[in-house]
XYZ file of C-alpha atoms in Angstrom:
592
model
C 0.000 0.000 0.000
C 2.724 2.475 0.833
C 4.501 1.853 -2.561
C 1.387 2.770 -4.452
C 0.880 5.763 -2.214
C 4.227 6.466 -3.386
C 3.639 5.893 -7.353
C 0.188 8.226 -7.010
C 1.905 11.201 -5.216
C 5.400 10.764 -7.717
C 2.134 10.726 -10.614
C 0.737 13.801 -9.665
C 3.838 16.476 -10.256
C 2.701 19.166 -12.651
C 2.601 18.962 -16.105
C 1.238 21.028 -19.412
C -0.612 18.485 -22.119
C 0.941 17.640 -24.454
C 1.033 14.511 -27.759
C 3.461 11.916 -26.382
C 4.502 8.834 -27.763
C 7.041 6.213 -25.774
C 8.767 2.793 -26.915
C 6.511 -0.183 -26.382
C 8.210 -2.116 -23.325
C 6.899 -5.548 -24.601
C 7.692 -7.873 -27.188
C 5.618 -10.889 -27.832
C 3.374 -9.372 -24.725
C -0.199 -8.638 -24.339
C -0.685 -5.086 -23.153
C -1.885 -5.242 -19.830
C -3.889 -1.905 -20.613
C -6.116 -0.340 -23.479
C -7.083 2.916 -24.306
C -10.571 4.022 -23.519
C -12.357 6.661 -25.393
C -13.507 8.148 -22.812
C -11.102 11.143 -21.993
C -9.482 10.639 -18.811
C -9.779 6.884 -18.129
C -7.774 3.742 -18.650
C -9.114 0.304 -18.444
C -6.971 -1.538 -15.981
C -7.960 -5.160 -16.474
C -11.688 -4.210 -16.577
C -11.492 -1.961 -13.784
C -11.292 2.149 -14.455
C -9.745 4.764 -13.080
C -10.879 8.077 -13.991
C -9.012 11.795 -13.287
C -12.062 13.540 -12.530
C -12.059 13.399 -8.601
C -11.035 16.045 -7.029
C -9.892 14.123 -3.661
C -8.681 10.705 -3.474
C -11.026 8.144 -1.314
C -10.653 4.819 -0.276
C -11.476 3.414 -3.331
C -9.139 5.008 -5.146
C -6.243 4.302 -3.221
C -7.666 0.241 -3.580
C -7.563 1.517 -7.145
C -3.638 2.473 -7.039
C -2.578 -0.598 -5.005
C -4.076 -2.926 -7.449
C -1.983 -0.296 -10.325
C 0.882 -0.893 -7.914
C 1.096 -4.223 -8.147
C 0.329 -4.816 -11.465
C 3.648 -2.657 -12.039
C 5.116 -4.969 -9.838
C 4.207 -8.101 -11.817
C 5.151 -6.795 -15.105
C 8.892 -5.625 -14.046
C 9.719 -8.469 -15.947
C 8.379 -7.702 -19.852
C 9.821 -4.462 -18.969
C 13.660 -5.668 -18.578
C 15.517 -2.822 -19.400
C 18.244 -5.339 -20.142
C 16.398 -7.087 -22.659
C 17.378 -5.842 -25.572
C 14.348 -4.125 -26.553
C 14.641 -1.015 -29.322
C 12.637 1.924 -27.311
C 11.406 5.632 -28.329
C 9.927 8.045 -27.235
C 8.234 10.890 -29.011
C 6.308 13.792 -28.359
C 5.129 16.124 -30.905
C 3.239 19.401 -31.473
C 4.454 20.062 -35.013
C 3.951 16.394 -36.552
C 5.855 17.588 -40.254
C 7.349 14.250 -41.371
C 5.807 12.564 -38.074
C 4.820 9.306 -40.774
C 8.130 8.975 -42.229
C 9.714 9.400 -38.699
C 7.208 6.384 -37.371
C 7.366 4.122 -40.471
C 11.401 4.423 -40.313
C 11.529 3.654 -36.981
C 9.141 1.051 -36.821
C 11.109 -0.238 -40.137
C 14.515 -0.704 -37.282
C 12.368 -2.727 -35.400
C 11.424 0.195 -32.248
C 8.127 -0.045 -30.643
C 6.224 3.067 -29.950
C 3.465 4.280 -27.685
C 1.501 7.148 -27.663
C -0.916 9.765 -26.309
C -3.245 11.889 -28.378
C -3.470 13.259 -31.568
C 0.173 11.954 -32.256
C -0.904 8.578 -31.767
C -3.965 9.105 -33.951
C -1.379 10.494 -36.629
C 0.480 7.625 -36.427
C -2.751 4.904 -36.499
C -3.853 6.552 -39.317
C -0.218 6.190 -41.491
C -0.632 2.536 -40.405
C 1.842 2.272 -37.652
C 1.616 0.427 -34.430
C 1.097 2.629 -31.358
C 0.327 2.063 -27.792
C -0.459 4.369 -25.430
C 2.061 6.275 -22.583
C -0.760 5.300 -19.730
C 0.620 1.292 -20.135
C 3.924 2.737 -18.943
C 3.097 4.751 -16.108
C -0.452 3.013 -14.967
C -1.932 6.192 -14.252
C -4.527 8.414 -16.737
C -3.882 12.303 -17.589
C -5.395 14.709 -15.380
C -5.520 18.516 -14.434
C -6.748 18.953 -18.302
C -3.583 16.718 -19.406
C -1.186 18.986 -17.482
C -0.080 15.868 -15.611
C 0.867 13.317 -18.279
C 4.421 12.263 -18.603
C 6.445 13.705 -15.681
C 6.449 10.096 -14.300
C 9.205 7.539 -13.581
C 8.495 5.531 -15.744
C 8.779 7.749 -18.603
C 11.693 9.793 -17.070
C 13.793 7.050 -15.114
C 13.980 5.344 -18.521
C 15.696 8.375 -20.039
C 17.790 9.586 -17.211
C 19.379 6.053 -16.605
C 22.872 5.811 -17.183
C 23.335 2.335 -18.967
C 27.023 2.008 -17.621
C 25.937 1.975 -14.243
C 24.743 -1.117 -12.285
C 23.024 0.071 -9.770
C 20.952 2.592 -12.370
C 19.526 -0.898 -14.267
C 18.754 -2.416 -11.057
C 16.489 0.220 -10.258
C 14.252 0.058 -13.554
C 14.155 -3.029 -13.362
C 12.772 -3.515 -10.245
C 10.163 -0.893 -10.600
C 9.639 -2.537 -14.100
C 10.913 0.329 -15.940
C 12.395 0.334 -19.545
C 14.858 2.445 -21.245
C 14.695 4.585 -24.068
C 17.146 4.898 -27.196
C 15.628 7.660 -28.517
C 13.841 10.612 -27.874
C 11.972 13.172 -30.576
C 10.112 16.089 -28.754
C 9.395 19.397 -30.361
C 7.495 21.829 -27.657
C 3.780 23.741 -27.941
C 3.224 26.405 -30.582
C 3.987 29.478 -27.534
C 6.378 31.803 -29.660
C 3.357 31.250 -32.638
C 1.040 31.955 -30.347
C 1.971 34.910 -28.290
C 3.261 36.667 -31.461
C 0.410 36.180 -33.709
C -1.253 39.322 -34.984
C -4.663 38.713 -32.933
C -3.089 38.233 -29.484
C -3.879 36.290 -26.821
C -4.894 36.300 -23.673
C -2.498 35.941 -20.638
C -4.504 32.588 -19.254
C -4.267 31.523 -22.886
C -0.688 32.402 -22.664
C 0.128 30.554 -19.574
C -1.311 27.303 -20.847
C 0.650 27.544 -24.026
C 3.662 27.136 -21.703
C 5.323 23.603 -22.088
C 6.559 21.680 -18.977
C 6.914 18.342 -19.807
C 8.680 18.788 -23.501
C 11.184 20.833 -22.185
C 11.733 18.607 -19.293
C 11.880 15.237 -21.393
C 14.291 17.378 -23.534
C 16.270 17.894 -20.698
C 16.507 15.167 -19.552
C 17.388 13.466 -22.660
C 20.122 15.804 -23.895
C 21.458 15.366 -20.956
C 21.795 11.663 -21.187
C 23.121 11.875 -24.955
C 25.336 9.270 -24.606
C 22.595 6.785 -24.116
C 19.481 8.762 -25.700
C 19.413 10.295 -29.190
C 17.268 13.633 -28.594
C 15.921 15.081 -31.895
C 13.965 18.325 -31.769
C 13.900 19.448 -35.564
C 11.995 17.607 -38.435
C 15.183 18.315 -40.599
C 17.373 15.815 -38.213
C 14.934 12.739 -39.275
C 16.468 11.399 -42.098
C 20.003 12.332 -40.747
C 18.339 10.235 -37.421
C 17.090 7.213 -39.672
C 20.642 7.278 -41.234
C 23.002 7.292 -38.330
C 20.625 4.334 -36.803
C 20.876 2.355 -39.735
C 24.791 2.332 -40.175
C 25.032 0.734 -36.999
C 28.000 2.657 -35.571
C 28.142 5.039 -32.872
C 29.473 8.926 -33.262
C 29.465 10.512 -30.021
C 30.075 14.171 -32.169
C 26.664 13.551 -33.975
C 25.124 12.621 -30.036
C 26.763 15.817 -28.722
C 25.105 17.876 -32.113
C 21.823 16.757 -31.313
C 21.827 17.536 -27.489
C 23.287 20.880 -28.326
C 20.455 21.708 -30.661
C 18.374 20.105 -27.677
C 19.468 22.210 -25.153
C 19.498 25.494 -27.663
C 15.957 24.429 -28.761
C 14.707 25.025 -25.121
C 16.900 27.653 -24.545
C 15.052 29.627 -26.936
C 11.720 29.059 -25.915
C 12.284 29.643 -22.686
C 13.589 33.354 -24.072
C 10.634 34.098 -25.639
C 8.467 32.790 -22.300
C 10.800 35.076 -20.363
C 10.336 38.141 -22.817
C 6.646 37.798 -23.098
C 6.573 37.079 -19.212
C 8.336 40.550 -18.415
C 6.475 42.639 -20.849
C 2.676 41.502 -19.214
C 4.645 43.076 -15.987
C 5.058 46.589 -15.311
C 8.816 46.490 -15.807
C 10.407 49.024 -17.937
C 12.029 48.254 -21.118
C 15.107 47.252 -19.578
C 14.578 44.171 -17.495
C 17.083 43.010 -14.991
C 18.293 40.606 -17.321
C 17.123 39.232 -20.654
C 18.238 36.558 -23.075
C 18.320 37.388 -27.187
C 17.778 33.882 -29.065
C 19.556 33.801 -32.835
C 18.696 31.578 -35.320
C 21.475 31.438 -38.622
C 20.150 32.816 -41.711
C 23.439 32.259 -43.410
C 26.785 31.600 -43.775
C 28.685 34.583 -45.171
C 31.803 34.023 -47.712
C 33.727 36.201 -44.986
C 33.450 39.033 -42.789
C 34.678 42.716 -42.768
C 37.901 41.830 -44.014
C 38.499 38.660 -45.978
C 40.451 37.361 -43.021
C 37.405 37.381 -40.544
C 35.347 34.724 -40.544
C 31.263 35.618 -40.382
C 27.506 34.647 -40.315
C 24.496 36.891 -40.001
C 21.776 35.797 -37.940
C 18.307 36.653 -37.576
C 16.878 38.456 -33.890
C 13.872 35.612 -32.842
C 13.036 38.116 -30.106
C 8.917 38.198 -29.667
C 9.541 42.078 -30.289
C 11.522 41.497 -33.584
C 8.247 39.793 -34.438
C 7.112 41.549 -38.144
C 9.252 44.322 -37.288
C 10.482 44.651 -40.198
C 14.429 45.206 -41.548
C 16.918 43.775 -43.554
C 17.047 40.671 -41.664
C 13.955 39.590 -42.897
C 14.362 40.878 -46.515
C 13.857 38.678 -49.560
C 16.145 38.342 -51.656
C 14.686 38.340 -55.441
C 18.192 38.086 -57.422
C 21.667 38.442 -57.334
C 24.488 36.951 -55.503
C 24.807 35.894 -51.937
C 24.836 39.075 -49.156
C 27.835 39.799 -47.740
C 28.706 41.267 -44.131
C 29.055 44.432 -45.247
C 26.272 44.368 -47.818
C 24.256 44.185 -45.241
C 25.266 46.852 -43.030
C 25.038 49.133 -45.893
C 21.741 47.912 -47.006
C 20.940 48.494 -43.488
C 22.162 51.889 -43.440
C 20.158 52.770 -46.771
C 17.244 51.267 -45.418
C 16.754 52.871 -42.365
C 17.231 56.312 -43.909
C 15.348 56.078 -46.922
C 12.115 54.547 -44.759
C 12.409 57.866 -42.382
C 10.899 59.925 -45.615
C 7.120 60.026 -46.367
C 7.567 61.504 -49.799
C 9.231 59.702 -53.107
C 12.434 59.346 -51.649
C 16.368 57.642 -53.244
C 18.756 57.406 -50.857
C 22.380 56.364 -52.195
C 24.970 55.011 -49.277
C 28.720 53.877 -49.099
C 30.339 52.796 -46.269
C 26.957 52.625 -44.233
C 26.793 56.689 -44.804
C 24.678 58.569 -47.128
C 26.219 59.853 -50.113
C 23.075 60.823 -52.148
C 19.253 61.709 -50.532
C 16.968 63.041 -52.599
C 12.793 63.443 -52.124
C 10.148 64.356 -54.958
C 6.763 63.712 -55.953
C 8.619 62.254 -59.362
C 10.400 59.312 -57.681
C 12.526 59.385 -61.327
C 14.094 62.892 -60.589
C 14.769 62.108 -57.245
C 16.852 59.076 -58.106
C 18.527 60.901 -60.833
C 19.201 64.128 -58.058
C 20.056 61.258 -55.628
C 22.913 60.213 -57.975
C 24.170 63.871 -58.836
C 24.771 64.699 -55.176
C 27.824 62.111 -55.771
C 28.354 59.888 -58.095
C 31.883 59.098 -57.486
C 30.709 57.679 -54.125
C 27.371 56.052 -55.776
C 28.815 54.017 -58.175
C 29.324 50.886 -56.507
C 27.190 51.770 -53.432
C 23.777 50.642 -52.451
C 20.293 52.575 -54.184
C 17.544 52.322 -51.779
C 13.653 53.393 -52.772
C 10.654 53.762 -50.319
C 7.909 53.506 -52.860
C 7.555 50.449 -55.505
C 10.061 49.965 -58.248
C 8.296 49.816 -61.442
C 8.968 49.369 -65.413
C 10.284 52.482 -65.834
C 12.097 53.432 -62.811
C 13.652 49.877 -62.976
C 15.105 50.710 -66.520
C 16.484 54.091 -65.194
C 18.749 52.172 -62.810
C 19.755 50.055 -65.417
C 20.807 52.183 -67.888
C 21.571 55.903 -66.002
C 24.839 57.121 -67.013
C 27.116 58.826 -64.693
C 26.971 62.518 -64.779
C 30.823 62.668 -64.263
C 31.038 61.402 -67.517
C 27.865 61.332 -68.918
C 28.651 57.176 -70.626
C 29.467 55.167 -67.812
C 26.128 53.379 -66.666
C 26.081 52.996 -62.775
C 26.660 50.457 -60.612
C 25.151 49.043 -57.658
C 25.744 46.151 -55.304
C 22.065 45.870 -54.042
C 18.562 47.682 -54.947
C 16.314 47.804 -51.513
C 12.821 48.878 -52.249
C 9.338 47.756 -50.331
C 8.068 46.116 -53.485
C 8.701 45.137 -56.994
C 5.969 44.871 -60.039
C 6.856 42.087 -62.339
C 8.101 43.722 -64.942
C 9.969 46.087 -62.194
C 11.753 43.365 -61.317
C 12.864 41.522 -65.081
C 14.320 44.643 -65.958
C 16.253 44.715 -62.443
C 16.848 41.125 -63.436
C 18.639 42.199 -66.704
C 21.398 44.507 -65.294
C 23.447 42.466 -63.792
C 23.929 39.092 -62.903
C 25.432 39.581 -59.276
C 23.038 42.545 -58.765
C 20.966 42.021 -55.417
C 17.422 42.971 -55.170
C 16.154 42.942 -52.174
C 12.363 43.480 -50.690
C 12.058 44.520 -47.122
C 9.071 46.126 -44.732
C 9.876 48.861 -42.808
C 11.196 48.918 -39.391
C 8.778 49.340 -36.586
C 8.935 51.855 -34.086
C 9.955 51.593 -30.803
C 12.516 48.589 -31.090
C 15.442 48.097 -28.472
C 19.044 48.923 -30.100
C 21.818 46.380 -29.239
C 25.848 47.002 -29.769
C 28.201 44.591 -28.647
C 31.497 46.308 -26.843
C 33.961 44.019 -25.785
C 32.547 41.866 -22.876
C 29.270 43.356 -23.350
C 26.242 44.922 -24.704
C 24.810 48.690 -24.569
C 21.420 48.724 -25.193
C 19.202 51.727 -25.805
C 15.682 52.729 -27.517
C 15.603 52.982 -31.159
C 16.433 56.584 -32.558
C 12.660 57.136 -33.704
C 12.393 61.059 -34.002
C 11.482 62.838 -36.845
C 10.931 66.345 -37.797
C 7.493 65.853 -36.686
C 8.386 65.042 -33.709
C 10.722 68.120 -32.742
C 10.651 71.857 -33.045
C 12.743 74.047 -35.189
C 12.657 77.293 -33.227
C 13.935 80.293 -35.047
C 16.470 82.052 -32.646
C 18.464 84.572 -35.273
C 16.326 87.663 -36.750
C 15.491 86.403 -40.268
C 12.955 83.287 -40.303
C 13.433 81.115 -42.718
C 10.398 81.322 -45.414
C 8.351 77.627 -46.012
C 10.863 76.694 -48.816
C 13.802 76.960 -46.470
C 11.952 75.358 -43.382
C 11.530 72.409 -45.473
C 15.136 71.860 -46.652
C 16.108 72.646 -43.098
C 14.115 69.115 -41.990
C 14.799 67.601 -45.053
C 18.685 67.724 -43.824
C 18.077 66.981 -40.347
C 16.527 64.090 -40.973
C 19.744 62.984 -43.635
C 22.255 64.236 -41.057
C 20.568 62.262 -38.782
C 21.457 59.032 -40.584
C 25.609 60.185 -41.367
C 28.040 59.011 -38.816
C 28.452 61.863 -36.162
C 30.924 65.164 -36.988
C 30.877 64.394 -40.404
C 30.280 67.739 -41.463
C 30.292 69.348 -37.912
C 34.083 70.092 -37.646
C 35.643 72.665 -40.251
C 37.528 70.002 -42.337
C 34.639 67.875 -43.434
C 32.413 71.038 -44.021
C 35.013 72.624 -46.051
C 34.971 69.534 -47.902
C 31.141 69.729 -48.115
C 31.530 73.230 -49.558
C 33.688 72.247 -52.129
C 31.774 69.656 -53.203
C 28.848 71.026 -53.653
C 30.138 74.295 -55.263
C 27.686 76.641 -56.806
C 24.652 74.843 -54.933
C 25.661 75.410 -51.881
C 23.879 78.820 -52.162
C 20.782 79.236 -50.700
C 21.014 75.371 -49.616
C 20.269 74.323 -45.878
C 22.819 72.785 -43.528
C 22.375 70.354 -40.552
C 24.261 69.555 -37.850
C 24.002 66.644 -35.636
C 25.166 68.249 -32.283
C 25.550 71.756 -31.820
C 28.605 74.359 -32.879
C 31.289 74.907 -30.215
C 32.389 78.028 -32.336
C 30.970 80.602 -34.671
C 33.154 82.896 -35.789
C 36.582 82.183 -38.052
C 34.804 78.535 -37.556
C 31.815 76.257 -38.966
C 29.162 78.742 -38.775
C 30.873 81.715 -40.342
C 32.001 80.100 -43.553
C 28.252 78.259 -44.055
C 27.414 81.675 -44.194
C 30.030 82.886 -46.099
C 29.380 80.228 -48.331
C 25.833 81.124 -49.030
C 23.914 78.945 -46.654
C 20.303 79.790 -46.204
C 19.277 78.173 -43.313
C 21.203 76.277 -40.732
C 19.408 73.989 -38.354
C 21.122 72.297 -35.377
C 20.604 70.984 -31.786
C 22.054 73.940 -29.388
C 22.931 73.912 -26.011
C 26.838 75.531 -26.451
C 28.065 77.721 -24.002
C 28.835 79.715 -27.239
C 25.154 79.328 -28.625
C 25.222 83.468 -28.622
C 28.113 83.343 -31.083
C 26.092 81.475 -33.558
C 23.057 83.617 -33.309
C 25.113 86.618 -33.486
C 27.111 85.623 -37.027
C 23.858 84.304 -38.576
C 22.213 87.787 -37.934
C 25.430 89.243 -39.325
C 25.006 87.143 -42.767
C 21.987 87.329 -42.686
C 21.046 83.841 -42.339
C 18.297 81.501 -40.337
C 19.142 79.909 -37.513
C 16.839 77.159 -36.110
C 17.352 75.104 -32.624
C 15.992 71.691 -32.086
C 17.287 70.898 -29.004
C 17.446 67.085 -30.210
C 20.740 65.490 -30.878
C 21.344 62.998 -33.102
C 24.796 61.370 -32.402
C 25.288 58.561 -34.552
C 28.674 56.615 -33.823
């Protein structure tokens, strides 16, 4: 009696429901139970326990005792010594689940299982019995408690080496198991899909006993295969029918176990913390990566690379060059996409027709107008020795006849050589948009991407650690432009005043703050610089003899930047002398 007190409080741990399948303990041996369709009850020799009581009574613990014993009696068939070819499986995702059964089966391993796994696997004509035979005892708590059970986890956890470890199943007539597939409840689907959920529907799409059979199993790798990915099934099927034994492809597979759960547990953590009142930065958080790709090499050729994509719950249809689509060209590499990054983020920060042209992750060429043609062409102008080999990024669709532009666009430094790009970033692509893109170039990459939501936590790695910060979201609708010199700026000027905050916003910081690079500005852009407006990123330590005296000098119209110098008087002071606008934002816009 006190042993099957024992086996009903051990049954009654916690546990979310889940499909399970186990090996088949017994060969040549009548099942000592069958599955009753009636949910929640096993036939036990024509007597029937059911999981709907809430308290336990006399009968019931007659019921266990007789459960007890008939574990007792069948500790033989279930010999963990006797040479019998066990599995256990448990899936939520059943993609491939037939050809995973029928090859198994196939190798001669039993298998037994709960719900609509075991249907699945009935129905592709494979032998199943169910996990109850193993542990005597039904599912209850709405199949929370289901497999968290000696007899399902002693036969994973045993070490097969160790003497004393055998003794033990077998005298509490438990088997082992060889294998182990599990893949865990739909949560991350669930959590992130576009209609929510609620947090009780949440909690119950939290899986205890995959991870913990997972676990378990990984941890055991030496004696238990643990798959958790449909891809690994033939590579499974494979490695079992050679025969031999690679401890590299055990330790593979209890990595990707452990990483698989590692994950999930991430996004159960993230979503946890966000139904909280926490801020944005919790105490600690974990960021799960899943490989996109291999990359050829890194920065240099002599650094090796990969880029991976952000699984975060938040990176969820956020949008980005991570989850572009690639329509054509040759494979990205590491710095293709931090300059298709770059042009990406800049271009999408425009509402009207917009071309933005960058090299080296900076901006070399932004221009915005209702004709989306003249603004690529202006776009190019601004500098073509810097946009020819750069990346051309669009926010509106690239059609027929904006498609052939790129294509065949000569440079204006010559006026014959047709430009080149490494990649084309646009939100979309019309058919014909895209055969003509098709047609430039072979190694050309087109990419499609959505736009990057708002709101997003920035990460950058420093050496032994991450900064993290919110996502620079303003934009000139955001901010004020207050007019601090004596002339205001009329509408015309206003506008190019935002239009090259929002650029400078997007160029690495001091780029044309200091008196070097703006001299080099000036002489770049000549003649045009008259009447043009200038940003600044931070504000202007000096005025006169300095940055702000020679914009003026060189017929600037309008200067907009951040203020907050101890010298801010200076700047008003030289702008009144030139005659020129001066407008404060009081936002900064480092970018490093």
């Amino acid at each position: 009696m006190l042993g099957s007190l024992t086996l009903t409080k051990t049954a009654t741990h916690h546990l979310h429901s889940r499909t399970s399948i186990a090996a088949n303990h017994f060969t040549n041996h009548k099942p000592i139970s069958t599955f009753s369709p009636q949910k929640g009850s096993i036939s036990l020799n024509k007597r029937t326990i059911t999981s709907s009581s809430s308290h336990w009574n006399s009968g019931s613990v007659r019921a266990m005792a007789e459960v007890g014993t008939l574990a007792e009696a069948k500790a033989g068939a279930y010999s963990s010594g006797s040479g019998v070819k066990q599995a256990l499986i448990s899936l939520s995702d059943k993609h491939d689940l037939a050809l995973l059964g029928k090859g198994l089966e196939a190798l001669g391993y039993s298998i037994v299982s709960t719900g609509g796994t075991a249907f699945a696997l009935v129905e592709a004509g494979i032998s199943v019995t169910k996990v109850e035979e193993l542990t005597c005892f039904p599912e209850m708590l709405d199949g929370r408690v289901k497999t968290l059970h000696p007899s399902i986890h002693g036969g994973i956890l045993a070490k097969r080496d160790q003497k004393h470890h055998m003794e033990a199943l077998n005298k509490h007539g438990i088997g082992t198991f060889d294998i182990v597939v599990v893949n865990l409840y739909p949560f991350y689907d669930k959590v992130s899909s576009k209609s929510g959920i609620a947090f009780d529907d949440g909690i119950e799409n939290i899986d205890i006993g995959g991870p913990a059979m997972i676990r378990a199993a990984a941890k055991n790798h030496k004696d238990v295969l643990v798959v958790v990915d449909s891809k690994d099934y033939a590579d499974l099927l494979e490695f079992l029918k050679s025969g031999k034994d690679d401890e590299q492809f055990r330790r593979k597979l209890a990595w990707k176990a452990f990483q698989h759960v590692a994950s999930y547990d991430s996004a159960v953590s993230e979503w946890l913390w966000k139904q909280t009142a926490g801020d944005k930065f919790p105490p600690s958080f974990t960021v799960p990566l899943s490989l996109k790709s291999s990359l050829r090499y890194g920065e240099n050729p002599h650094q090796k690379a990969a880029f991976y994509v952000d699984k975060s719950l938040s990176e969820v249809r956020a949008g980005g060059i991570a989850t572009a689509i690639q329509h054509h060209g040759k494979e990205m590499s590491y710095n293709n996409y931090l300059d298709a990054d770059a042009a990406w983020n800049c271009v999408t920060e425009f509402e009207d027709p917009t071309c933005v042209i960058v090299k080296h992750t900076n901006p070399c060429g932004v221009a915005s107008r209702e004709n989306i043609l003249e603004a690529y062409r202006l776009a190019v102008r601004a500098d073509p020795v810097s946009a020819f080999g750069g990346i051309v990024a669009f926010n509106v669709e690239v059609d027929e006849a904006l498609a052939k532009d790129i294509r065949e666009f000569r440079s204006p430094t010559d006026g014959e050589t047709r430009m080149f790009y490494e990649i084309v970033v646009a939100p979309k692509y019309t058919e014909k948009g895209l055969e003509t893109l098709r047609g430039k170039s072979k190694t050309l990459r087109i990419l499609e991407a959505s736009k990057n939501e708002k709101g997003k936590l920035s990460l950058r790695q420093v050496g032994g650690g991450w900064l993290a910060q919110d996502s620079d979201d303003l934009n000139p609708k955001d901010i004020q432009f207050n007019t601090v010199s004596e002339k205001t700026p009329v509408q015309s000027e206003l506008s190019d005043a935002k239009f090259a905050w929002l650029c400078v916003k997007h160029v690495k910081s001091n780029a044309i703050v200091i008196a070097k690079s703006l001299r080099i500005a000036f002489r770049k852009a000549g003649e045009e610089a008259k009447g043009a407006a200038l940003a600044s990123d931070a504000f202007f330590p000096f005025a006169w003899n300095d940055a702000v005296e020679e914009a003026c000098q060189n017929g600037i119209g309008v200067i907009a930047e951040p203020g907050g110098s101890i010298r801010d008087a200076d700047a008003i002071d030289c702008c009144n002398k030139y005659g020129v606008s001066l407008l404060f934002t009081n936002v900064r816009h480092f970018r490093h």
